[in-house]
Structures are given as structure tokens and as C-alpha cells.
Amino acid sequence: MSALSIELRKERRTGIVFVLLAIGVLGALYACANFLVRGETLLGMPLDPMDILLTQLYGMIVVINMFGIIVAACMIYGMEFRGDAIKKMLVMPMKMPSMYGSKFLVITVGLLIAVAMQNGVLALIGASSLPEGAYDPGAVIAFAGYSLITSMPVLTLMLLVSSRIENMWIPLGIGVAGFLSAMALASVDSPLVLAHPFVLMLKPAIAMSAQPDFLAIAVSAAQTVIFLAAGLWLSGRERYE
């Protein structure tokens, strides 16, 4: 049995799949409710309609996604440390990096589905409510990819932290601290703040334009590779003695 199939069987009992689907639904419902209540006010802003649709409705969605990632990452390794279950996994014909990679894939695919749901609703809102000729489906697809890429550093960092610390409350606290510090730094006009993974994730929401920031994309890709590689390497060295 492959590491991924084992992981999927375990996730049926953790609620992680439900958490990731729930953030997709909550984000989509928020976008609908926000535009329903504030649609006329938003469209009256001196911005391009597509920028209004994507950036102004994404603010709360990104917060929902961020906390969904934090909770999912904490839960996915919390169950392994409960009752020393991870030590028992060592007797199975499976390498620990394979288990780590499977957990990464589960959360990533779950987040991808959530982002697709949220941006699907944004697309429907844009197609039905924006002024004639203003809606650009390509911009929605580009923004969806941009928001997913800038979310990956937080996902890989939280998975790395969760895999190293047995007490689930400590990674959860680190995630909350990351969010609060990012809120304080997000408005700082300096490329140095992009070194903060949580600031990267907030980047699409705080910008006034929906156009992807290629520096943010490059930094996000680099951080994702570094955190993922570190997690895989450390999981291979750990013996859980």
C-alpha cells in the first residue's frame, strides 16, 4: 500500500478534509455576502472593476484560508504524535519522507480545491454583476494561481513546524503569531518584508491591483522549495527514539 493511500485512509478520521473544504465554502459564501451588501459601494471605487472584484473581496478570504492552513497543518501531525503513533509507523515498510510528502499533497490538494471554489464564485459574480465588457476570465484564473502560489510558503512552513513539535498548541501559537505580525508588516513598503511567509500570503489582498507581483511569486516559490526540502530532509533523519 502506498504512503499516499495510507495517508488518505488516516485523514478520514482527522477532519482535515472537512476543514479544507469548509474554508472553500466559507470563503465563497463570504464573497457572495460581501458583494451583495457592498456591491454598489465597491463598484463606485476609482479602480478597475476587475481589481475591485478580486482584491476587495479577497481580504477576508485570505484570512479564512490562512487559519484553515494553520489548523490543518497542526491537526495532520497532531494525530501522529498522539499515543506515539508515529513511532509505530517506523515498523511499516514506508519511509518517513514519503509520509511527509503525502501529508503535503493532501493539504495542498485540499487548498487547491478551496481556492478553486472561492475563485469560481468570484468568476460568477464578475460575469453577472460587473459592467458590460469589464469582466476578464483570464484575470480570475491568473489571480487564483497567484493566490495559491503565495499561500504555499505558509503551508510548507506550518507543516514543517508541526512535524517537529509534538505539542499541537505550539505550532498553532506560531501560526497565530505569524498572522498577527504579518498584519502589522503588510503595509510596509519594502521588499524585505516579503521574507515573511505570512506577508507573502496577504500580498494579493493588500494590493490595489489584481496583477500578480512577480517578485512575490519568485520569493514564494523559493520559500516553498526551501521549507518543503527542509521538512523532507528532517523527516528522513528523525528516528523518534
PDB file of C-alpha atoms in Angstrom:
ATOM      1  CA  MET A   1       0.000   0.000   0.000  1.00  0.00           C
ATOM      2  CA  SER A   2       1.453   3.410  -0.963  1.00  0.00           C
ATOM      3  CA  ALA A   3       2.163   6.164   1.553  1.00  0.00           C
ATOM      4  CA  LEU A   4      -0.482   8.378  -0.077  1.00  0.00           C
ATOM      5  CA  SER A   5      -3.228   5.745   0.151  1.00  0.00           C
ATOM      6  CA  ILE A   6      -2.365   5.138   3.823  1.00  0.00           C
ATOM      7  CA  GLU A   7      -2.477   8.867   4.450  1.00  0.00           C
ATOM      8  CA  LEU A   8      -5.860   9.225   2.786  1.00  0.00           C
ATOM      9  CA  ARG A   9      -7.267   6.459   4.962  1.00  0.00           C
ATOM     10  CA  LYS A  10      -5.965   8.219   8.073  1.00  0.00           C
ATOM     11  CA  GLU A  11      -7.406  11.574   7.038  1.00  0.00           C
ATOM     12  CA  ARG A  12     -10.917  10.132   7.185  1.00  0.00           C
ATOM     13  CA  ARG A  13     -10.624  10.279  10.975  1.00  0.00           C
ATOM     14  CA  THR A  14      -8.890  13.625  11.408  1.00  0.00           C
ATOM     15  CA  GLY A  15     -11.382  16.070   9.904  1.00  0.00           C
ATOM     16  CA  ILE A  16      -8.680  17.742   7.815  1.00  0.00           C
ATOM     17  CA  VAL A  17     -10.528  17.192   4.550  1.00  0.00           C
ATOM     18  CA  PHE A  18     -13.616  18.758   6.126  1.00  0.00           C
ATOM     19  CA  VAL A  19     -11.577  21.769   7.343  1.00  0.00           C
ATOM     20  CA  LEU A  20     -10.131  22.434   3.896  1.00  0.00           C
ATOM     21  CA  LEU A  21     -13.485  22.049   2.158  1.00  0.00           C
ATOM     22  CA  ALA A  22     -15.088  24.257   4.811  1.00  0.00           C
ATOM     23  CA  ILE A  23     -12.702  27.144   4.147  1.00  0.00           C
ATOM     24  CA  GLY A  24     -13.586  26.922   0.464  1.00  0.00           C
ATOM     25  CA  VAL A  25     -17.304  27.093   1.235  1.00  0.00           C
ATOM     26  CA  LEU A  26     -16.913  29.848   3.850  1.00  0.00           C
ATOM     27  CA  GLY A  27     -14.745  31.925   1.530  1.00  0.00           C
ATOM     28  CA  ALA A  28     -17.229  31.553  -1.310  1.00  0.00           C
ATOM     29  CA  LEU A  29     -20.179  32.461   0.920  1.00  0.00           C
ATOM     30  CA  TYR A  30     -18.310  35.472   2.279  1.00  0.00           C
ATOM     31  CA  ALA A  31     -17.599  36.740  -1.234  1.00  0.00           C
ATOM     32  CA  CYS A  32     -21.282  36.436  -2.151  1.00  0.00           C
ATOM     33  CA  ALA A  33     -22.499  38.119   1.041  1.00  0.00           C
ATOM     34  CA  ASN A  34     -19.928  40.914   0.841  1.00  0.00           C
ATOM     35  CA  PHE A  35     -20.751  41.775  -2.764  1.00  0.00           C
ATOM     36  CA  LEU A  36     -24.473  41.530  -2.084  1.00  0.00           C
ATOM     37  CA  VAL A  37     -24.216  44.071   0.735  1.00  0.00           C
ATOM     38  CA  ARG A  38     -21.436  46.327  -0.583  1.00  0.00           C
ATOM     39  CA  GLY A  39     -21.558  45.760  -4.327  1.00  0.00           C
ATOM     40  CA  GLU A  40     -22.660  49.254  -5.348  1.00  0.00           C
ATOM     41  CA  THR A  41     -20.187  50.882  -2.965  1.00  0.00           C
ATOM     42  CA  LEU A  42     -17.338  48.719  -4.210  1.00  0.00           C
ATOM     43  CA  LEU A  43     -18.088  49.363  -7.872  1.00  0.00           C
ATOM     44  CA  GLY A  44     -18.127  53.095  -7.134  1.00  0.00           C
ATOM     45  CA  MET A  45     -14.450  52.994  -6.157  1.00  0.00           C
ATOM     46  CA  PRO A  46     -11.982  54.640  -8.574  1.00  0.00           C
ATOM     47  CA  LEU A  47     -10.446  51.317  -9.585  1.00  0.00           C
ATOM     48  CA  ASP A  48     -10.734  48.926 -12.488  1.00  0.00           C
ATOM     49  CA  PRO A  49     -13.803  46.674 -11.928  1.00  0.00           C
ATOM     50  CA  MET A  50     -11.677  43.507 -12.081  1.00  0.00           C
ATOM     51  CA  ASP A  51      -9.282  44.897  -9.462  1.00  0.00           C
ATOM     52  CA  ILE A  52     -12.253  45.687  -7.250  1.00  0.00           C
ATOM     53  CA  LEU A  53     -13.732  42.220  -7.708  1.00  0.00           C
ATOM     54  CA  LEU A  54     -10.535  40.339  -6.927  1.00  0.00           C
ATOM     55  CA  THR A  55      -8.669  42.433  -4.367  1.00  0.00           C
ATOM     56  CA  GLN A  56     -11.505  43.952  -2.342  1.00  0.00           C
ATOM     57  CA  LEU A  57     -13.347  40.664  -1.832  1.00  0.00           C
ATOM     58  CA  TYR A  58     -10.196  38.656  -1.133  1.00  0.00           C
ATOM     59  CA  GLY A  59      -9.257  40.317   2.169  1.00  0.00           C
ATOM     60  CA  MET A  60     -11.339  38.120   4.456  1.00  0.00           C
ATOM     61  CA  ILE A  61     -10.986  35.080   2.187  1.00  0.00           C
ATOM     62  CA  VAL A  62      -7.214  35.065   2.673  1.00  0.00           C
ATOM     63  CA  VAL A  63      -7.656  35.190   6.462  1.00  0.00           C
ATOM     64  CA  ILE A  64     -10.022  32.215   6.298  1.00  0.00           C
ATOM     65  CA  ASN A  65      -7.546  30.325   4.117  1.00  0.00           C
ATOM     66  CA  MET A  66      -4.610  31.167   6.364  1.00  0.00           C
ATOM     67  CA  PHE A  67      -6.262  29.862   9.512  1.00  0.00           C
ATOM     68  CA  GLY A  68      -7.522  26.829   7.619  1.00  0.00           C
ATOM     69  CA  ILE A  69      -3.925  26.026   6.611  1.00  0.00           C
ATOM     70  CA  ILE A  70      -2.675  26.552  10.173  1.00  0.00           C
ATOM     71  CA  VAL A  71      -5.339  24.290  11.677  1.00  0.00           C
ATOM     72  CA  ALA A  72      -4.932  21.588   9.011  1.00  0.00           C
ATOM     73  CA  ALA A  73      -1.138  21.513   9.402  1.00  0.00           C
ATOM     74  CA  CYS A  74      -1.428  21.253  13.190  1.00  0.00           C
ATOM     75  CA  MET A  75      -4.048  18.502  13.016  1.00  0.00           C
ATOM     76  CA  ILE A  76      -2.288  16.399  10.388  1.00  0.00           C
ATOM     77  CA  TYR A  77       0.760  15.804  12.596  1.00  0.00           C
ATOM     78  CA  GLY A  78      -1.077  16.116  15.913  1.00  0.00           C
ATOM     79  CA  MET A  79      -2.656  12.723  15.296  1.00  0.00           C
ATOM     80  CA  GLU A  80       0.752  11.176  14.601  1.00  0.00           C
ATOM     81  CA  PHE A  81       2.176  12.250  17.944  1.00  0.00           C
ATOM     82  CA  ARG A  82      -0.916  11.156  19.881  1.00  0.00           C
ATOM     83  CA  GLY A  83      -0.178   7.854  21.608  1.00  0.00           C
ATOM     84  CA  ASP A  84       3.273   7.722  19.943  1.00  0.00           C
ATOM     85  CA  ALA A  85       1.581   6.628  16.732  1.00  0.00           C
ATOM     86  CA  ILE A  86       4.449   7.955  14.621  1.00  0.00           C
ATOM     87  CA  LYS A  87       6.871   5.553  16.327  1.00  0.00           C
ATOM     88  CA  LYS A  88       4.650   2.652  15.354  1.00  0.00           C
ATOM     89  CA  MET A  89       4.779   3.806  11.739  1.00  0.00           C
ATOM     90  CA  LEU A  90       8.506   3.036  11.743  1.00  0.00           C
ATOM     91  CA  VAL A  91       7.823  -0.708  11.705  1.00  0.00           C
ATOM     92  CA  MET A  92       5.925  -0.350   8.444  1.00  0.00           C
ATOM     93  CA  PRO A  93       7.704  -0.658   5.077  1.00  0.00           C
ATOM     94  CA  MET A  94       7.420   3.063   4.460  1.00  0.00           C
ATOM     95  CA  LYS A  95       9.951   5.864   4.672  1.00  0.00           C
ATOM     96  CA  MET A  96       9.161   8.907   6.790  1.00  0.00           C
ATOM     97  CA  PRO A  97       9.818  11.372   3.923  1.00  0.00           C
ATOM     98  CA  SER A  98       7.122   9.536   1.942  1.00  0.00           C
ATOM     99  CA  MET A  99       4.664  10.098   4.779  1.00  0.00           C
ATOM    100  CA  TYR A 100       5.691  13.758   4.990  1.00  0.00           C
ATOM    101  CA  GLY A 101       5.268  14.181   1.238  1.00  0.00           C
ATOM    102  CA  SER A 102       1.836  12.532   1.381  1.00  0.00           C
ATOM    103  CA  LYS A 103       0.689  14.945   4.074  1.00  0.00           C
ATOM    104  CA  PHE A 104       1.956  17.839   1.971  1.00  0.00           C
ATOM    105  CA  LEU A 105      -0.003  16.587  -1.042  1.00  0.00           C
ATOM    106  CA  VAL A 106      -3.209  16.124   0.972  1.00  0.00           C
ATOM    107  CA  ILE A 107      -3.155  19.687   2.327  1.00  0.00           C
ATOM    108  CA  THR A 108      -2.057  21.177  -0.999  1.00  0.00           C
ATOM    109  CA  VAL A 109      -4.823  19.469  -2.969  1.00  0.00           C
ATOM    110  CA  GLY A 110      -7.355  20.460  -0.310  1.00  0.00           C
ATOM    111  CA  LEU A 111      -6.219  24.082  -0.521  1.00  0.00           C
ATOM    112  CA  LEU A 112      -6.318  23.935  -4.324  1.00  0.00           C
ATOM    113  CA  ILE A 113      -9.947  22.795  -4.199  1.00  0.00           C
ATOM    114  CA  ALA A 114     -10.813  25.552  -1.709  1.00  0.00           C
ATOM    115  CA  VAL A 115      -9.149  28.230  -3.870  1.00  0.00           C
ATOM    116  CA  ALA A 116     -10.942  26.897  -6.953  1.00  0.00           C
ATOM    117  CA  MET A 117     -14.296  27.112  -5.161  1.00  0.00           C
ATOM    118  CA  GLN A 118     -13.663  30.666  -3.959  1.00  0.00           C
ATOM    119  CA  ASN A 119     -12.428  31.966  -7.288  1.00  0.00           C
ATOM    120  CA  GLY A 120     -15.221  30.135  -9.083  1.00  0.00           C
ATOM    121  CA  VAL A 121     -17.693  32.215  -7.099  1.00  0.00           C
ATOM    122  CA  LEU A 122     -15.706  35.380  -7.852  1.00  0.00           C
ATOM    123  CA  ALA A 123     -15.925  34.477 -11.531  1.00  0.00           C
ATOM    124  CA  LEU A 124     -19.699  34.059 -11.305  1.00  0.00           C
ATOM    125  CA  ILE A 125     -20.034  37.397  -9.517  1.00  0.00           C
ATOM    126  CA  GLY A 126     -17.886  39.106 -12.131  1.00  0.00           C
ATOM    127  CA  ALA A 127     -19.726  37.583 -15.075  1.00  0.00           C
ATOM    128  CA  SER A 128     -23.123  38.557 -13.687  1.00  0.00           C
ATOM    129  CA  SER A 129     -22.529  41.856 -11.901  1.00  0.00           C
ATOM    130  CA  LEU A 130     -19.636  43.777 -13.432  1.00  0.00           C
ATOM    131  CA  PRO A 131     -20.311  46.410 -16.124  1.00  0.00           C
ATOM    132  CA  GLU A 132     -20.575  45.079 -19.652  1.00  0.00           C
ATOM    133  CA  GLY A 133     -17.186  44.352 -21.151  1.00  0.00           C
ATOM    134  CA  ALA A 134     -15.336  44.694 -17.824  1.00  0.00           C
ATOM    135  CA  TYR A 135     -15.223  41.021 -16.871  1.00  0.00           C
ATOM    136  CA  ASP A 136     -11.988  39.202 -17.751  1.00  0.00           C
ATOM    137  CA  PRO A 137     -11.987  35.435 -17.020  1.00  0.00           C
ATOM    138  CA  GLY A 138      -8.239  35.275 -17.645  1.00  0.00           C
ATOM    139  CA  ALA A 139      -7.632  37.715 -14.804  1.00  0.00           C
ATOM    140  CA  VAL A 140      -9.603  35.482 -12.419  1.00  0.00           C
ATOM    141  CA  ILE A 141      -7.533  32.436 -13.400  1.00  0.00           C
ATOM    142  CA  ALA A 142      -4.276  34.389 -13.022  1.00  0.00           C
ATOM    143  CA  PHE A 143      -5.347  35.720  -9.628  1.00  0.00           C
ATOM    144  CA  ALA A 144      -6.352  32.238  -8.458  1.00  0.00           C
ATOM    145  CA  GLY A 145      -2.911  30.908  -9.370  1.00  0.00           C
ATOM    146  CA  TYR A 146      -1.241  33.918  -7.760  1.00  0.00           C
ATOM    147  CA  SER A 147      -3.145  33.492  -4.505  1.00  0.00           C
ATOM    148  CA  LEU A 148      -2.358  29.759  -4.408  1.00  0.00           C
ATOM    149  CA  ILE A 149       1.364  30.268  -5.032  1.00  0.00           C
ATOM    150  CA  THR A 150       1.660  32.941  -2.344  1.00  0.00           C
ATOM    151  CA  SER A 151      -0.137  30.628   0.114  1.00  0.00           C
ATOM    152  CA  MET A 152       2.375  27.799  -0.296  1.00  0.00           C
ATOM    153  CA  PRO A 153       5.146  29.264   1.946  1.00  0.00           C
ATOM    154  CA  VAL A 154       2.731  29.356   4.905  1.00  0.00           C
ATOM    155  CA  LEU A 155       1.542  25.824   4.139  1.00  0.00           C
ATOM    156  CA  THR A 156       5.048  24.361   3.908  1.00  0.00           C
ATOM    157  CA  LEU A 157       6.327  26.316   6.929  1.00  0.00           C
ATOM    158  CA  MET A 158       3.412  25.259   9.146  1.00  0.00           C
ATOM    159  CA  LEU A 159       3.766  21.633   8.051  1.00  0.00           C
ATOM    160  CA  LEU A 160       7.491  21.782   8.869  1.00  0.00           C
ATOM    161  CA  VAL A 161       6.884  23.305  12.311  1.00  0.00           C
ATOM    162  CA  SER A 162       4.054  20.885  13.083  1.00  0.00           C
ATOM    163  CA  SER A 163       6.226  17.899  12.169  1.00  0.00           C
ATOM    164  CA  ARG A 164       8.959  18.955  14.619  1.00  0.00           C
ATOM    165  CA  ILE A 165       6.884  19.835  17.696  1.00  0.00           C
ATOM    166  CA  GLU A 166       4.717  17.254  19.454  1.00  0.00           C
ATOM    167  CA  ASN A 167       2.539  19.711  21.361  1.00  0.00           C
ATOM    168  CA  MET A 168      -0.037  20.837  18.798  1.00  0.00           C
ATOM    169  CA  TRP A 169      -0.700  24.106  20.634  1.00  0.00           C
ATOM    170  CA  ILE A 170       2.814  25.407  19.990  1.00  0.00           C
ATOM    171  CA  PRO A 171       2.568  25.265  16.154  1.00  0.00           C
ATOM    172  CA  LEU A 172      -0.912  26.757  16.462  1.00  0.00           C
ATOM    173  CA  GLY A 173       0.517  29.630  18.515  1.00  0.00           C
ATOM    174  CA  ILE A 174       3.309  30.113  15.980  1.00  0.00           C
ATOM    175  CA  GLY A 175       0.718  30.327  13.214  1.00  0.00           C
ATOM    176  CA  VAL A 176      -1.329  32.929  15.094  1.00  0.00           C
ATOM    177  CA  ALA A 177       1.837  34.923  15.841  1.00  0.00           C
ATOM    178  CA  GLY A 178       2.750  34.753  12.167  1.00  0.00           C
ATOM    179  CA  PHE A 179      -0.663  36.107  11.187  1.00  0.00           C
ATOM    180  CA  LEU A 180      -0.575  38.975  13.713  1.00  0.00           C
ATOM    181  CA  SER A 181       2.964  40.003  12.795  1.00  0.00           C
ATOM    182  CA  ALA A 182       2.076  39.855   9.094  1.00  0.00           C
ATOM    183  CA  MET A 183      -0.892  42.164   9.668  1.00  0.00           C
ATOM    184  CA  ALA A 184       1.471  44.661  11.268  1.00  0.00           C
ATOM    185  CA  LEU A 185       4.060  44.408   8.478  1.00  0.00           C
ATOM    186  CA  ALA A 186       1.802  44.022   5.449  1.00  0.00           C
ATOM    187  CA  SER A 187       1.557  47.752   4.769  1.00  0.00           C
ATOM    188  CA  VAL A 188       5.328  48.318   4.981  1.00  0.00           C
ATOM    189  CA  ASP A 189       6.597  49.389   1.558  1.00  0.00           C
ATOM    190  CA  SER A 190       9.788  47.363   1.447  1.00  0.00           C
ATOM    191  CA  PRO A 191      10.703  44.192  -0.452  1.00  0.00           C
ATOM    192  CA  LEU A 192      12.382  42.915   2.728  1.00  0.00           C
ATOM    193  CA  VAL A 193       9.004  42.145   4.320  1.00  0.00           C
ATOM    194  CA  LEU A 194       8.450  39.528   1.610  1.00  0.00           C
ATOM    195  CA  ALA A 195      10.850  37.335   3.588  1.00  0.00           C
ATOM    196  CA  HIS A 196       7.912  36.858   5.990  1.00  0.00           C
ATOM    197  CA  PRO A 197       5.827  33.924   4.610  1.00  0.00           C
ATOM    198  CA  PHE A 198       2.593  35.244   6.117  1.00  0.00           C
ATOM    199  CA  VAL A 199       3.118  38.656   4.493  1.00  0.00           C
ATOM    200  CA  LEU A 200       3.509  36.894   1.151  1.00  0.00           C
ATOM    201  CA  MET A 201       0.144  35.220   1.604  1.00  0.00           C
ATOM    202  CA  LEU A 202      -1.504  38.571   2.379  1.00  0.00           C
ATOM    203  CA  LYS A 203       0.126  40.244  -0.622  1.00  0.00           C
ATOM    204  CA  PRO A 204      -2.756  39.678  -3.119  1.00  0.00           C
ATOM    205  CA  ALA A 205      -5.263  41.068  -0.612  1.00  0.00           C
ATOM    206  CA  ILE A 206      -3.442  44.292   0.271  1.00  0.00           C
ATOM    207  CA  ALA A 207      -2.561  45.271  -3.302  1.00  0.00           C
ATOM    208  CA  MET A 208      -4.783  47.688  -5.195  1.00  0.00           C
ATOM    209  CA  SER A 209      -4.202  45.769  -8.422  1.00  0.00           C
ATOM    210  CA  ALA A 210      -5.055  42.158  -9.205  1.00  0.00           C
ATOM    211  CA  GLN A 211      -1.976  41.845 -11.414  1.00  0.00           C
ATOM    212  CA  PRO A 212       0.421  39.225  -9.989  1.00  0.00           C
ATOM    213  CA  ASP A 213       3.569  40.558  -8.360  1.00  0.00           C
ATOM    214  CA  PHE A 214       6.381  38.550  -9.942  1.00  0.00           C
ATOM    215  CA  LEU A 215       8.805  39.299  -7.092  1.00  0.00           C
ATOM    216  CA  ALA A 216       6.281  37.864  -4.632  1.00  0.00           C
ATOM    217  CA  ILE A 217       5.836  34.819  -6.868  1.00  0.00           C
ATOM    218  CA  ALA A 218       9.606  34.251  -7.071  1.00  0.00           C
ATOM    219  CA  VAL A 219      10.078  34.597  -3.300  1.00  0.00           C
ATOM    220  CA  SER A 220       7.077  32.328  -2.677  1.00  0.00           C
ATOM    221  CA  ALA A 221       8.482  29.636  -4.950  1.00  0.00           C
ATOM    222  CA  ALA A 222      11.901  29.843  -3.285  1.00  0.00           C
ATOM    223  CA  GLN A 223      10.471  29.648   0.237  1.00  0.00           C
ATOM    224  CA  THR A 224       8.181  26.769  -0.706  1.00  0.00           C
ATOM    225  CA  VAL A 225      11.102  24.748  -2.055  1.00  0.00           C
ATOM    226  CA  ILE A 226      13.273  25.540   0.993  1.00  0.00           C
ATOM    227  CA  PHE A 227      10.624  24.676   3.604  1.00  0.00           C
ATOM    228  CA  LEU A 228       9.496  21.542   1.776  1.00  0.00           C
ATOM    229  CA  ALA A 229      13.069  20.323   1.268  1.00  0.00           C
ATOM    230  CA  ALA A 230      13.868  21.005   4.931  1.00  0.00           C
ATOM    231  CA  GLY A 231      10.809  19.058   6.061  1.00  0.00           C
ATOM    232  CA  LEU A 232      11.599  16.074   3.858  1.00  0.00           C
ATOM    233  CA  TRP A 233      15.249  16.056   4.946  1.00  0.00           C
ATOM    234  CA  LEU A 234      14.484  16.327   8.664  1.00  0.00           C
ATOM    235  CA  SER A 235      11.781  13.664   8.496  1.00  0.00           C
ATOM    236  CA  GLY A 236      14.312  11.288   6.975  1.00  0.00           C
ATOM    237  CA  ARG A 237      16.809  11.914   9.770  1.00  0.00           C
ATOM    238  CA  GLU A 238      14.354  11.610  12.650  1.00  0.00           C
ATOM    239  CA  ARG A 239      14.248   8.270  14.432  1.00  0.00           C
ATOM    240  CA  TYR A 240      11.656   9.210  17.091  1.00  0.00           C
ATOM    241  CA  GLU A 241      13.573   7.364  19.811  1.00  0.00           C
TER     242      GLU A 241
END
